[in-house]
Coordinates of C-alpha atoms and ligand atoms in Angstrom, one line a residue:
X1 CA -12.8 -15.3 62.6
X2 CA -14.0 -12.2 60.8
X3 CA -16.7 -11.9 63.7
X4 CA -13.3 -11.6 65.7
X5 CA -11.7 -8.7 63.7
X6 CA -14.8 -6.6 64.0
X7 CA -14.5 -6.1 67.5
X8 CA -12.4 -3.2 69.5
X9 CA -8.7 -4.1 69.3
X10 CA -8.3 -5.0 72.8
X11 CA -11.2 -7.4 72.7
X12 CA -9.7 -9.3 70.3
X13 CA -6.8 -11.3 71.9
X14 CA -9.3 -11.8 74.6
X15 CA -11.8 -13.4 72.2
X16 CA -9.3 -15.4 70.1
X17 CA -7.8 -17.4 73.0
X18 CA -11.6 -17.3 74.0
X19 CA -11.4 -19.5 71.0
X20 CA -9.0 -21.3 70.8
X21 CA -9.4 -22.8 74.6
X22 CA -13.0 -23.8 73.1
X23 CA -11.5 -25.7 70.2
X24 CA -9.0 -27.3 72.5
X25 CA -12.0 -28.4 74.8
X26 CA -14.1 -29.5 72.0
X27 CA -11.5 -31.1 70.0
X28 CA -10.0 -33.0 72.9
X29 CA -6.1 -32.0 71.6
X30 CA -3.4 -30.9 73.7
X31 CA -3.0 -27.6 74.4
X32 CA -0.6 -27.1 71.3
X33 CA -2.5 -28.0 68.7
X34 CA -6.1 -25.6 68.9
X35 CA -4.9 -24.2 65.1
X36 CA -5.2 -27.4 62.9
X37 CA -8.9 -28.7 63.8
X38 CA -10.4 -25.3 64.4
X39 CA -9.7 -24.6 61.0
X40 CA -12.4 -23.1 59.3
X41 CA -13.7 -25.4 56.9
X42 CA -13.2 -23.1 54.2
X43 CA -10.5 -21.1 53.3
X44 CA -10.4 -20.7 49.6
X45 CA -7.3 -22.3 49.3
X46 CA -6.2 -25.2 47.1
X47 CA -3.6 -27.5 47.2
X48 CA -2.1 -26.8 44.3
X49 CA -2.7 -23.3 43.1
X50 CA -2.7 -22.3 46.6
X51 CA -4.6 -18.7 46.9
X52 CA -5.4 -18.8 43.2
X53 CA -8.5 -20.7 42.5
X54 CA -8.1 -24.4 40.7
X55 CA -9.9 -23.7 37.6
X56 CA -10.5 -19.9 36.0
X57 CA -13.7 -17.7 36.9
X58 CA -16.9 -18.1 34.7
X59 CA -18.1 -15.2 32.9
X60 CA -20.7 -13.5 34.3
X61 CA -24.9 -14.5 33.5
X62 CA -26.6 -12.2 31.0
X63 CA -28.1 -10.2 33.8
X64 CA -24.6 -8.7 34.3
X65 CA -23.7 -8.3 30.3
X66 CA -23.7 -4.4 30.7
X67 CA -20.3 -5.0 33.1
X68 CA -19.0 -7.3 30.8
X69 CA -19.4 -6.1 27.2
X70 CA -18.0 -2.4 28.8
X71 CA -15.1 -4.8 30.1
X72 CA -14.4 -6.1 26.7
X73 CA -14.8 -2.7 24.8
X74 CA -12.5 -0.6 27.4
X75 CA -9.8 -1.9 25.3
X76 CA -10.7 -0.8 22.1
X77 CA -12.4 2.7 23.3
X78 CA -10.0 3.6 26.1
X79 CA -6.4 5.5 27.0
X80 CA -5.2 6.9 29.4
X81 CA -6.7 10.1 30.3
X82 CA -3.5 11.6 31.2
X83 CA -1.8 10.9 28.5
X84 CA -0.9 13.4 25.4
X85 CA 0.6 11.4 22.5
X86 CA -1.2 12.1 19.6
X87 CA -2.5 8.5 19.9
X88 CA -4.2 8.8 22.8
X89 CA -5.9 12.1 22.1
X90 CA -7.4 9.9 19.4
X91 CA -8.9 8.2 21.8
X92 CA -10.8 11.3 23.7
X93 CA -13.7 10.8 22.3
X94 CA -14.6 7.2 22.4
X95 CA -13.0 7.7 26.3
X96 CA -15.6 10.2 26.7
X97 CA -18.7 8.4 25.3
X98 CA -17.3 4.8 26.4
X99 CA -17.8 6.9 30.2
X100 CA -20.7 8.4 29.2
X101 CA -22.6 5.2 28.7
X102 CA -22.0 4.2 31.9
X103 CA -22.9 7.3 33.4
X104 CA -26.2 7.2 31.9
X105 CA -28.3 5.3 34.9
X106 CA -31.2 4.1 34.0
X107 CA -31.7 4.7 30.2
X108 CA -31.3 2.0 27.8
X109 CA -28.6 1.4 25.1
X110 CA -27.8 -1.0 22.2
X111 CA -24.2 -2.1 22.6
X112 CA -22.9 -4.2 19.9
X113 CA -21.0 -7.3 21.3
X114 CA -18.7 -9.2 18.9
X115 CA -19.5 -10.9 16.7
X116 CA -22.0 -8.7 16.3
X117 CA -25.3 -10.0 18.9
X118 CA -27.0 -7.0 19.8
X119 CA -27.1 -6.9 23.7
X120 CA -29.4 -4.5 25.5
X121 CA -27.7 -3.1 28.0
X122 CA -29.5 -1.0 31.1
X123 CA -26.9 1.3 33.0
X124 CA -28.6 0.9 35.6
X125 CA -28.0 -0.2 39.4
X126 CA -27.8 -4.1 38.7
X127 CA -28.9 -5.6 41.8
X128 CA -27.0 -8.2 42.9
X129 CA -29.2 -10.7 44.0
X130 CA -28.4 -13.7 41.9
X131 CA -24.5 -13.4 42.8
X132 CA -24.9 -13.8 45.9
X133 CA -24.3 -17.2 46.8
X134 CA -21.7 -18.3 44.1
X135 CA -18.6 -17.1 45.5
X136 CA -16.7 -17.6 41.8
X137 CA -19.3 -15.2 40.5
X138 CA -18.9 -13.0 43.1
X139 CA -14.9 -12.6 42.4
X140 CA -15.6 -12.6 38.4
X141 CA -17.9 -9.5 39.4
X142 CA -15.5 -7.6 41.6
X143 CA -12.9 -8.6 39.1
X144 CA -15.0 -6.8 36.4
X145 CA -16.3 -3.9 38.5
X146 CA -13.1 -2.6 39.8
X147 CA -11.6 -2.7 36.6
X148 CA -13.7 -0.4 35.2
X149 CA -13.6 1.7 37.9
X150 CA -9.8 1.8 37.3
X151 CA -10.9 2.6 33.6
X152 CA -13.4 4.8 34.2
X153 CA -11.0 7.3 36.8
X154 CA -8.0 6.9 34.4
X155 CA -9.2 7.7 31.3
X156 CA -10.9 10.7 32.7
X157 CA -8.2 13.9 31.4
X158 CA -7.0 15.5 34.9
X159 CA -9.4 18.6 36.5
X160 CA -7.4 21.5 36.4
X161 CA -8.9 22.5 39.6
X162 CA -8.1 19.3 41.1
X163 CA -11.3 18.4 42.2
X164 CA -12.4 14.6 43.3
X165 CA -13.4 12.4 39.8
X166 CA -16.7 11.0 40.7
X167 CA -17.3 6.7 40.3
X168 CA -21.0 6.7 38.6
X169 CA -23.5 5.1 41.0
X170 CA -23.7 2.3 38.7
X171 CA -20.2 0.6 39.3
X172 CA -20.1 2.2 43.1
X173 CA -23.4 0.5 44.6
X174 CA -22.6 -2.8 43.4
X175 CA -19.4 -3.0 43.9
X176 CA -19.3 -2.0 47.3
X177 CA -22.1 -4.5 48.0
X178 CA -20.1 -7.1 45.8
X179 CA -16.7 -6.0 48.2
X180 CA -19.0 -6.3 52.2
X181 CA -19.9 -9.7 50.8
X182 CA -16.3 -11.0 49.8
X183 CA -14.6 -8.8 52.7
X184 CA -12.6 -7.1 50.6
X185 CA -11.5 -3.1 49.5
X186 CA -14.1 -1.6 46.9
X187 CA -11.0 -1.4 44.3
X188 CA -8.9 -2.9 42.0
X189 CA -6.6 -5.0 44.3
X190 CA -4.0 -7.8 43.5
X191 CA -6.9 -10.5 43.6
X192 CA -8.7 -9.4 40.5
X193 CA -4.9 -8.6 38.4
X194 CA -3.2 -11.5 39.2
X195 CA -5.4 -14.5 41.6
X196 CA -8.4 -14.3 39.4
X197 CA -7.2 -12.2 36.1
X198 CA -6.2 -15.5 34.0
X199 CA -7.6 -18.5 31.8
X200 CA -6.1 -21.7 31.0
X201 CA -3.9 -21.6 27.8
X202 CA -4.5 -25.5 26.9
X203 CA -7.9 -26.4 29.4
X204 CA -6.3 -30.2 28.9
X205 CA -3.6 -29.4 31.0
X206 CA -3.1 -28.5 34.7
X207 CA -3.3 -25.1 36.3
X208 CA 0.7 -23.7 36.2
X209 CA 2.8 -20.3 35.4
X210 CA 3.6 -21.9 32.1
X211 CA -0.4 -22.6 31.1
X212 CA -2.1 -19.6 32.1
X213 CA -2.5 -16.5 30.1
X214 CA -4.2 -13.2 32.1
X215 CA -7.1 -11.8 30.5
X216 CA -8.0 -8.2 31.1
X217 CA -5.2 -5.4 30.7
X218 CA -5.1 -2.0 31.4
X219 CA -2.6 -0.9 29.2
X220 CA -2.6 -3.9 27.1
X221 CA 1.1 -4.0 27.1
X222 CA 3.0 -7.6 27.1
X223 CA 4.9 -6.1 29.8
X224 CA 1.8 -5.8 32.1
X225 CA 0.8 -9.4 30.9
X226 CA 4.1 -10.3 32.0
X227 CA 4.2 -8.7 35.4
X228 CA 1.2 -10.3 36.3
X229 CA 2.7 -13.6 35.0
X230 CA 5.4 -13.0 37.2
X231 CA 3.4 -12.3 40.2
X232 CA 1.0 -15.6 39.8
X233 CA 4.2 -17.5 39.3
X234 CA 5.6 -16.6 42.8
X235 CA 1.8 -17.2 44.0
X236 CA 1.9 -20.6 42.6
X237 CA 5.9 -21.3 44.4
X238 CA 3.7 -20.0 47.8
X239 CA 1.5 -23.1 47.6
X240 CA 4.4 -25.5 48.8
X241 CA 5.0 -22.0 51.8
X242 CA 1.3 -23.2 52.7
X243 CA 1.7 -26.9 52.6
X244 CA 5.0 -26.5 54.7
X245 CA 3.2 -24.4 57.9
X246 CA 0.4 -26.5 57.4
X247 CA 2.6 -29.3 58.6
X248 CA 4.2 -27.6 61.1
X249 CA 1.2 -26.4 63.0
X250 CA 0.0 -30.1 62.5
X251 CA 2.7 -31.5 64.4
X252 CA 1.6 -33.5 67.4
X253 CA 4.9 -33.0 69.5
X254 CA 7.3 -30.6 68.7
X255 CA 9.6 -31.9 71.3
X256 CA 9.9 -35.0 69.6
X257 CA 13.3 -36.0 67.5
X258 CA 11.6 -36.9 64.6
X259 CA 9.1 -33.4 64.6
X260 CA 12.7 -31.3 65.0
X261 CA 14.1 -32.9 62.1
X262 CA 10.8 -32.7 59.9
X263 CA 10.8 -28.9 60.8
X264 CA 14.8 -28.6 60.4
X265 CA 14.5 -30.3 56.9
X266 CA 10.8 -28.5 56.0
X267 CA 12.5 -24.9 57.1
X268 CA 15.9 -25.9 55.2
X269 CA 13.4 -26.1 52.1
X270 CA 11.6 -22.8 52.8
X271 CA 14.6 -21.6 52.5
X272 CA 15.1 -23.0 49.0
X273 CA 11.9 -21.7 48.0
X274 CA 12.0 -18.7 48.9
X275 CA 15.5 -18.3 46.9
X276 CA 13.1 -19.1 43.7
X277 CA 10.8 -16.6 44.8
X278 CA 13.8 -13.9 44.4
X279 CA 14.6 -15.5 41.4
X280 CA 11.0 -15.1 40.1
X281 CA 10.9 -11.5 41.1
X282 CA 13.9 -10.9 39.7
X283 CA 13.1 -12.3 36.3
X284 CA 10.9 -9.1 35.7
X285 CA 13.9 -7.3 34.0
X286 CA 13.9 -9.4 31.4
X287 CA 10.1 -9.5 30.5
X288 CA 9.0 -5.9 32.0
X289 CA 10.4 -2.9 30.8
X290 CA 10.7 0.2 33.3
X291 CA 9.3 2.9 31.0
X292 CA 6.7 0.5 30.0
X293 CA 5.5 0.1 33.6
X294 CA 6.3 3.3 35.3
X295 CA 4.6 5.5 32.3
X296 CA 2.1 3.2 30.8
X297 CA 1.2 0.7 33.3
X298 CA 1.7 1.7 36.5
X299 CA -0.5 4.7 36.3
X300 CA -3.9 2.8 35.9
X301 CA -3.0 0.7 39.4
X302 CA -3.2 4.4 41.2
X303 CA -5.9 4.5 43.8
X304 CA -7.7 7.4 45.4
X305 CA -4.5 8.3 47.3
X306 CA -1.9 7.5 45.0
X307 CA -0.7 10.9 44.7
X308 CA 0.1 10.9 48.6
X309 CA -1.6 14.1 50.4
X310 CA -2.2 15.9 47.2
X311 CA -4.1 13.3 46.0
X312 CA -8.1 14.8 45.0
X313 CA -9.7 11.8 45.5
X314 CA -12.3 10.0 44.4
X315 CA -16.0 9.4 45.4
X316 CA -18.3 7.0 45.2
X317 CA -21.9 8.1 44.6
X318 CA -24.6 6.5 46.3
X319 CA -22.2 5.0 48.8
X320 CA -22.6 6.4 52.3
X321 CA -19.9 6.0 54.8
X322 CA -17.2 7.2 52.0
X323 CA -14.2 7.8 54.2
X324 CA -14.4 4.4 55.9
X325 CA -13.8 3.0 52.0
X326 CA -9.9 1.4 51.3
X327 CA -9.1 2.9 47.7
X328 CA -5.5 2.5 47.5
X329 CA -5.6 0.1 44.6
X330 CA -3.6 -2.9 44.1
X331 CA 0.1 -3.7 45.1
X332 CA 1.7 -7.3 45.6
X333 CA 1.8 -6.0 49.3
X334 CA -1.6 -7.5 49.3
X335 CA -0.2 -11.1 48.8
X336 CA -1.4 -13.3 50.8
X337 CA 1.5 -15.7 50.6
X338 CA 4.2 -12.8 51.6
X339 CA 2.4 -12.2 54.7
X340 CA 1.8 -15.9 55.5
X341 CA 5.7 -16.2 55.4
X342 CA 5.9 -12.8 57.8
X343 CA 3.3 -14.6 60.3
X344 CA 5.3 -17.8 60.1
X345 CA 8.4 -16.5 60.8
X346 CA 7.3 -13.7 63.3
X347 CA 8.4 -10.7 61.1
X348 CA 7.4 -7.4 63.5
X349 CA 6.6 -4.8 60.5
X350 CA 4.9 -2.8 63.5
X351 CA 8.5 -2.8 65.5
X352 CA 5.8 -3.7 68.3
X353 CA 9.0 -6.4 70.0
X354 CA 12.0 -5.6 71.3
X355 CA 14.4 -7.2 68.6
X356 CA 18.1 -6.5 68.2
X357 CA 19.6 -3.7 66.2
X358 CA 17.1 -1.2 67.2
X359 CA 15.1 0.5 64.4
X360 CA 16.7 3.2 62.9
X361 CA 15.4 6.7 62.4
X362 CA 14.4 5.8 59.1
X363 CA 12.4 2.8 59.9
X364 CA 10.5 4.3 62.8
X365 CA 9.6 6.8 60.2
X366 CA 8.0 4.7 58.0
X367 CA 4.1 3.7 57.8
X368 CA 4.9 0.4 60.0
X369 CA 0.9 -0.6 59.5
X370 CA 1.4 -0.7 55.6
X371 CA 1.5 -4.4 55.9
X372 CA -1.6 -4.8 58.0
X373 CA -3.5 -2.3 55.8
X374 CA -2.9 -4.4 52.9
X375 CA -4.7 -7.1 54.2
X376 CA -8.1 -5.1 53.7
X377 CA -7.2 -5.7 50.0
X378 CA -7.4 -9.3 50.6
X379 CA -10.4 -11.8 49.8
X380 CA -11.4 -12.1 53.5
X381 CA -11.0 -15.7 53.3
X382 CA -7.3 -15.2 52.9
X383 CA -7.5 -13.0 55.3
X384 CA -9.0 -15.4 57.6
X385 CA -6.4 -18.0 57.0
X386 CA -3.5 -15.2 58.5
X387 CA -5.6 -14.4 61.1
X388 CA -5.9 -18.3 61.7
X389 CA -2.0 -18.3 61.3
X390 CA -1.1 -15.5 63.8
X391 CA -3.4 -17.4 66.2
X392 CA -1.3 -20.3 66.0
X393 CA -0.3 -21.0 70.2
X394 CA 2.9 -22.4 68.6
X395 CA 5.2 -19.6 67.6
X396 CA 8.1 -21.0 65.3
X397 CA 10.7 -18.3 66.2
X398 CA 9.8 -19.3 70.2
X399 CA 10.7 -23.1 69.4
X400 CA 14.0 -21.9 67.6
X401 CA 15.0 -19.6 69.9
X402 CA 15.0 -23.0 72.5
X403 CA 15.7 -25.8 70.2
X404 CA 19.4 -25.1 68.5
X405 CA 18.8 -27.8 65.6
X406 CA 16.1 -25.6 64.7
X407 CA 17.7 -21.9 64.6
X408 CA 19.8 -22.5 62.2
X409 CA 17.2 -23.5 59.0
X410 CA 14.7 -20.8 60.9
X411 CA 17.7 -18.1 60.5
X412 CA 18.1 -19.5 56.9
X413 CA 14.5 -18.9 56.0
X414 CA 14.5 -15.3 57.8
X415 CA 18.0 -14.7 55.8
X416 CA 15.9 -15.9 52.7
X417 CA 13.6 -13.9 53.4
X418 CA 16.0 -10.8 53.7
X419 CA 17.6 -11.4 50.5
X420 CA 14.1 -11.6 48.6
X421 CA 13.2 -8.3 50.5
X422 CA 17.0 -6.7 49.2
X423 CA 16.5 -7.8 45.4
X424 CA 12.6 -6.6 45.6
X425 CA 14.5 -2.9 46.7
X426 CA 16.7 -3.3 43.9
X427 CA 13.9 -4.0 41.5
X428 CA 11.1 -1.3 43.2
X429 CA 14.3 1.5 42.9
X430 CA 15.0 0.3 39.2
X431 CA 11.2 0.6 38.2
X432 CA 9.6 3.2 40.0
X433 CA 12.2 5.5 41.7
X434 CA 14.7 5.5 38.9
X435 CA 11.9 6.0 36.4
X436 CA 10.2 9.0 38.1
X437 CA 13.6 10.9 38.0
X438 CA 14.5 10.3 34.2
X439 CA 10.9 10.4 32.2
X440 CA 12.3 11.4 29.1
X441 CA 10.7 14.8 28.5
X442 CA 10.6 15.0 24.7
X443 CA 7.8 12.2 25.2
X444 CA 4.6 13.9 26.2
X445 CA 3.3 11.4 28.2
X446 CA 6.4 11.0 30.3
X447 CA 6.7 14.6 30.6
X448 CA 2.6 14.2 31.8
X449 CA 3.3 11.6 34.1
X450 CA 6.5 12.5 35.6
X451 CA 3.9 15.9 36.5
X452 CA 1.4 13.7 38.0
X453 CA 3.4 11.4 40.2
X454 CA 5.6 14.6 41.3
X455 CA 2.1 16.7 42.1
X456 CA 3.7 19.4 39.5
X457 CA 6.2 19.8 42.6
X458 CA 8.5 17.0 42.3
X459 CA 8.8 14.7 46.1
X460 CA 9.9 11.0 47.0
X461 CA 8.4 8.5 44.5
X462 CA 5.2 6.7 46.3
X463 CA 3.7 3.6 46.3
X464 CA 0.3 1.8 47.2
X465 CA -1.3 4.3 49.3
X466 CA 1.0 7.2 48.7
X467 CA 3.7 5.3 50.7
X468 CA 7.4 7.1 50.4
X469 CA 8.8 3.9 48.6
X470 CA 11.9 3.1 49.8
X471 CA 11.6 4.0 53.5
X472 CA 8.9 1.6 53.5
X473 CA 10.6 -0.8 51.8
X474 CA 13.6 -0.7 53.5
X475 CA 12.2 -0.8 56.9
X476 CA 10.2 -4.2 55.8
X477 CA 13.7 -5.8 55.1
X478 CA 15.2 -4.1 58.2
X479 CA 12.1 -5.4 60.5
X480 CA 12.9 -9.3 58.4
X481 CA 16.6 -9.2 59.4
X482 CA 15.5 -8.4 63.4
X483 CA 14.3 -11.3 63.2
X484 CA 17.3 -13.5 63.0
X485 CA 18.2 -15.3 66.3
X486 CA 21.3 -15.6 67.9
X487 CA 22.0 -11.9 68.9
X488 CA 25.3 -13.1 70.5
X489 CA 27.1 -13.0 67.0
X490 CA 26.2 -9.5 66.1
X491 CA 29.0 -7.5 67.3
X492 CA 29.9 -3.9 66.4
X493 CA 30.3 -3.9 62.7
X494 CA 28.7 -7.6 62.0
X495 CA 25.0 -6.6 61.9
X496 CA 24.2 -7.8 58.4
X497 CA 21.5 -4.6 58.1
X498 CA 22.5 -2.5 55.6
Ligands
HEM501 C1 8.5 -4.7 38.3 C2 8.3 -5.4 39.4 C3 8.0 -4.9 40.7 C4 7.9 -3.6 41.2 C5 8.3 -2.4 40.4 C6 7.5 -3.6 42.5 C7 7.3 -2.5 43.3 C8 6.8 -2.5 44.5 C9 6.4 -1.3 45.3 C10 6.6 0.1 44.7 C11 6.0 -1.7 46.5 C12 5.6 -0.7 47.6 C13 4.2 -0.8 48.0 C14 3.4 -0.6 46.8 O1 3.5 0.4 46.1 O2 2.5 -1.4 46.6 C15 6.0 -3.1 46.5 C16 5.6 -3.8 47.6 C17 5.7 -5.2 47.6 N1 6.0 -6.0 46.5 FE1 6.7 -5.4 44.7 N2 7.2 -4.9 42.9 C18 7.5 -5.7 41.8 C19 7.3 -7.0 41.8 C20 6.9 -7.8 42.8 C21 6.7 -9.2 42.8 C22 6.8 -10.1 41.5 C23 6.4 -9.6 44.0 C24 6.1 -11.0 44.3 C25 5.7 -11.5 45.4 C26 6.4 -8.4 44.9 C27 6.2 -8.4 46.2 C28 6.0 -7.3 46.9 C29 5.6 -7.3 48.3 C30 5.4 -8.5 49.2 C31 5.5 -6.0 48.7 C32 5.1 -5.4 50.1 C33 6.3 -4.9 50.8 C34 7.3 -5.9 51.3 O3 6.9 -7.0 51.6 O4 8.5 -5.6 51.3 N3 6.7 -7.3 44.1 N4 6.5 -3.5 45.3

C-alpha cells in the first residue's frame, strides 16, 4: 500500500482498484468484499490496545546507551530555553553542556548512569544497523531520538537574530534513517508522547488507562503526564471504533436483514462510544491545568513551524533533501483512531463533495489538507490501515443514504462525532486561545512565551503546523456536520452548524 502512496496522485486511484480487482480475483469474493482478505498481514494493531502496542517498548541495547542515558539526564540538566524564572536560568549551564555533549561528534565522554556504572558514551553517528529489523526497537529509538531533538531545540535560549537552531548530525542522521524505515515524520509526533511513551504500572495486570504510567516528560509536570493519560485513554476507547469497521467491512451481504441490523445496532454503539470519547477529552479540565500546558508544556511540542511564517526553522545537518522533511511536531491530529472514524463515516475535511450547507467563508479559508498532512506523523503502518480503510468499495454513508434503518444510527454517529468535535473547540479555546491572551505578565516566563507564540507582534493563536486554531478547528466540525443525511429536514434556520 505504501508502494501505492508514492506514486503521482492521479496514478493512485488507478492503482488501488488495480488492486483491489486483483484481490477480488485471487480471493474468489464478491465484488464487495476486496477490503477484509487483502488486508495486509500486518498492521501493527492489536485487539485490545488497538494502535498502542500490547506490551511497553524495550529499552534500547548498549550500542544505543549514549541516546538513552542523555534521555534520562534531560530531566535533571534541562529547561526551557525560553524561559526566564530564576529557576530556569539555573539551569543555563547544565542546558548548555547537557547540548554540548551531544554536539561533540566523534569524541568520547564518561557519562555517569545511575546508580553510578560508568558508561562510555561516543557522540558519534550510531549506525543503525542492528535496529533494523525489530520494529519495537525501531519505535523505542524514534521515541528517544525525537525527544531529544525536542530537548535539544527547546532548551536552546532564542537567537536574537532569529536565525534557524541547528539539530547536531548525531540525532539528525539517525533519526531520519530511523523515520524512512518506520514511514514516519523525523520529529516528535503523537506516537512517541502517547502510543509508545508508557510502561505498565503493575506488569501482572493487563494493558489499560488505569495501569499505565508515561515515562518521558518534557516539562515533567503531572499535568503533561495527565494529558497524555488522557490522550492513550481515548486511544484505548478507539480499539472497540476498530473492532466495529472491522465487522462492517467483513459483512458478506449488506443487503441482508440481519447485516442492517448488526450495522444499525454496531453504529448505535459507535455512537455511544464516541460520547465517552467527549467525555474523556473533556476530563482534561480537571487533571490539566491551562497555564501549566499553554506556558510550560505546550512549548516543547513546537515544531520547526510552530511559530506559523515567522517561524526560523530548524535544520538538520547531514540530512540532504531538508525541505521535503515534516517537522511540525506532535498534535492528537495525528491519531490514528480520529481519522479511522472520519474515513468510516466519509467526513470531507478537503470539502472535495458537494454536501449541504455549503462551506462558509471561513471554512474554505482554512488549511483543509491539515488532516491528511497529519498522517505523515503516523507510523506508516497506521497509515496503511486508513489507506486500507478509504479503499474499502463499501462506503458506509452510500449504504445509509439508500437503506433508511441505517441513516438514522449513521446520522447518530456523525452527530457524535460533531459534538466531540464542539467540546474539543471548547477545550482547544480554553487552553490555547484563552491562554495566549491572558499570560500573566508579572510571570517572566509567561510574559516570554506570550512573546514567542505572538512573534513579538501579537496574531491568531496557532497550532500543529502554525495552523490559525480555531478556523481549522471549526471547519473540521463544520465538514463532520455536512455529513449528516437527510438534507430534506434542514430548512432555513434548522441547520444544526453553528
Ligand atoms: C488540553 C487538551 C487539548 C487541547 C488544548 C487540544 C488542542 C488541540 C489543538 C490546538 C489542535 C489543533 C491542531 C494542533 O495544534 O495540533 C487539536 C487538534 C486535534 N485534537 Fe486536540 N487538544 C486537546 C486534547 C485532545 C484529546 C484528548 C484528543 C483525543 C482524541 C484530541 C483530539 C484532537 C484531534 C483529533 C485534532 C485534529 C483536529 C480535529 O479532528 O478536529 N485533542 N487539539
Amino acid at each position: 500500500m505504501h508502494m501505492i502512496n508514492n506514486l503521482p496522485q492521479s496514478y493512485r486511484s488507478v492503482a488501488r482498484l488495480a488492486l483491489s480487482l486483483l484481490c477480488e480475483t485471487l480471493n474468489g469474493y464478491t465484488r464487495e468484499t476486496p477490503y477484509r482478505r487483502c488486508k495486509p498481514p500486518n498492521f501493527d494493531i492489536d485487539a485490545t490496545t488497538g494502535f498502542l502496542p500490547s506490551q511497553p517498548l524495550p529499552k534500547l541495547p548498549e550500542t544505543f546507551d549514549c541516546w538513552e542515558t542523555a534521555l534520562s539526564e534531560a530531566p535533571f540538566q534541562v529547561r526551557l530555553g525560553a524561559d526566564e524564572d530564576e529557576e530556569a536560568l539555573d539551569y543555563r549551564s547544565s542546558s548548555a553542556a547537557w547540548r554540548a555533549n551531544i554536539r561533540k561528534v566523534s569524541e568520547y565522554f564518561i557519562c555517569e548512569v545511575p546508580p553510578m556504572k560508568l558508561t562510555t558514551c561516543q557522540w558519534s553517528v550510531i549506525d543503525i544497523a542492528p535496529l533494523r529489523n525489530d520494529r519495537r526497537m525501531l519505535q523505542r529509538s524514534h521515541l528517544v531520538l525525537a525527544f531529544l531533538v525536542h530537548y535539544f531545540v527547546h532548551s536552546t535560549p532564542p537567537d536574537e537574530n532569529g536565525d534557524p537552531i541547528v539539530v547536531p548530525r548525531s540525532l539528525a542522521v539517525p533519526l531520519v534513517e530511523i523515520s524512512q524505515i518506520l514511514e514516519m515524520a523525523p520529529v516528535l509526533t503523537f506516537a512517541d508522547t502517547v502510543l509508545w511513551n508508557w510502561t505498565t504500572i503493575n506488569p501482572d495486570l493487563p494493558v489499560s488507562a488505569e495501569n499505565i504510567r508515561f515515562l518521558n516528560l518534557l516539562s515533567g509536570t503531572d499535568d503533561e503526564h495527565n494529558f497524555y493519560l488522557v490522550s492513550a485513554r481515548a486511544e484505548l476507547r478507539g480499539a472497540e471504533i476498530l473492532r466495529i469497521i472491522e465487522d462492517y467491512n467483513g459483512i458478506r451481504d449488506t443487503g441482508e436483514l440481519t447485516s442492517i441490523s448488526k450495522i444499525s445496532k454496531d453504529l448505535a454503539r459507535l455512537a455511544e462510544i464516541i460520547a465517552e470519547m467527549t467525555e474523556i477529552v473533556n476530563s482534561v479540565r480537571n487533571v490539566v491545568d491551562p497555564h501549566v500546558f499553554y506556558f510550560a508544556v505546550r512549548p516543547w511540542w513546537k515544531g520547526s513551524d510552530g511559530d506559523g511564517p515567522s517561524s526560523p526553522g530548524w535544520i538538520f545537518e547531514g540530512v540532504p533533501d531538508q525541505d521535503k522533511l515534516d517537522l511540525s511536531g506532535p498534535s492528537a491530529g495525528q491519531s490514528s483512531v480520529m481519522h479511522a472514524l472520519d474515513i468510516f463515516l466519509d467526513i470531507d475535511h478537503k470539502l472535495e463533495k458537494r454536501r449541504f450547507p455549503a462551506p462558509s467563508e471561513n471554512n474554505k479559508k482554512a488549511d483543509g489538507s491539515f488532516m491528511e498532512r497529519m498522517r505523515r506523523y503516523m507510523p506508516g503502518k497506521h497509515r496503511d490501515y486508513l489507506e486500507n480503510l478509504s479503499a474499502s468499495s463499501r462506503p458506509l454513508r452510500e449504504l445509509a443514504q439508500r437503506t433508511p434503518a441505517v441513516r438514522e444510527p449513521y446520522n447518530l454517529a456523525v452527530k457524535a462525532l460533531k459534538k466531540f468535535r464542539d467540546e474539543h473547540i471548547k477545550i482547544a479555546c480554553l487552553y490555547v486561545v484563552t491562554m495566549s491572551r491572558s499570560a500573566p505578565l508579572t510571570c517572566p516566563v509567561g510574559a516570554m512565551m506570550m512573546k514567542m507564540e505572538r512573534g513579538g507582534g501579537g496574531g491568531p493563536a496557532r497550532g500543529t503546523g502554525g495552523n490559525e486554531l480555531s478556523t481549522l478547528l471549526k471547519a473540521g466540525r463544520d465538514a463532520t456536520a455536512r455529513a449528516m443525511l437527510e438534507e430534506r429536514n434542514w430548512g432555513p434556520g434548522k441547520s444544526w452548524i453553528k
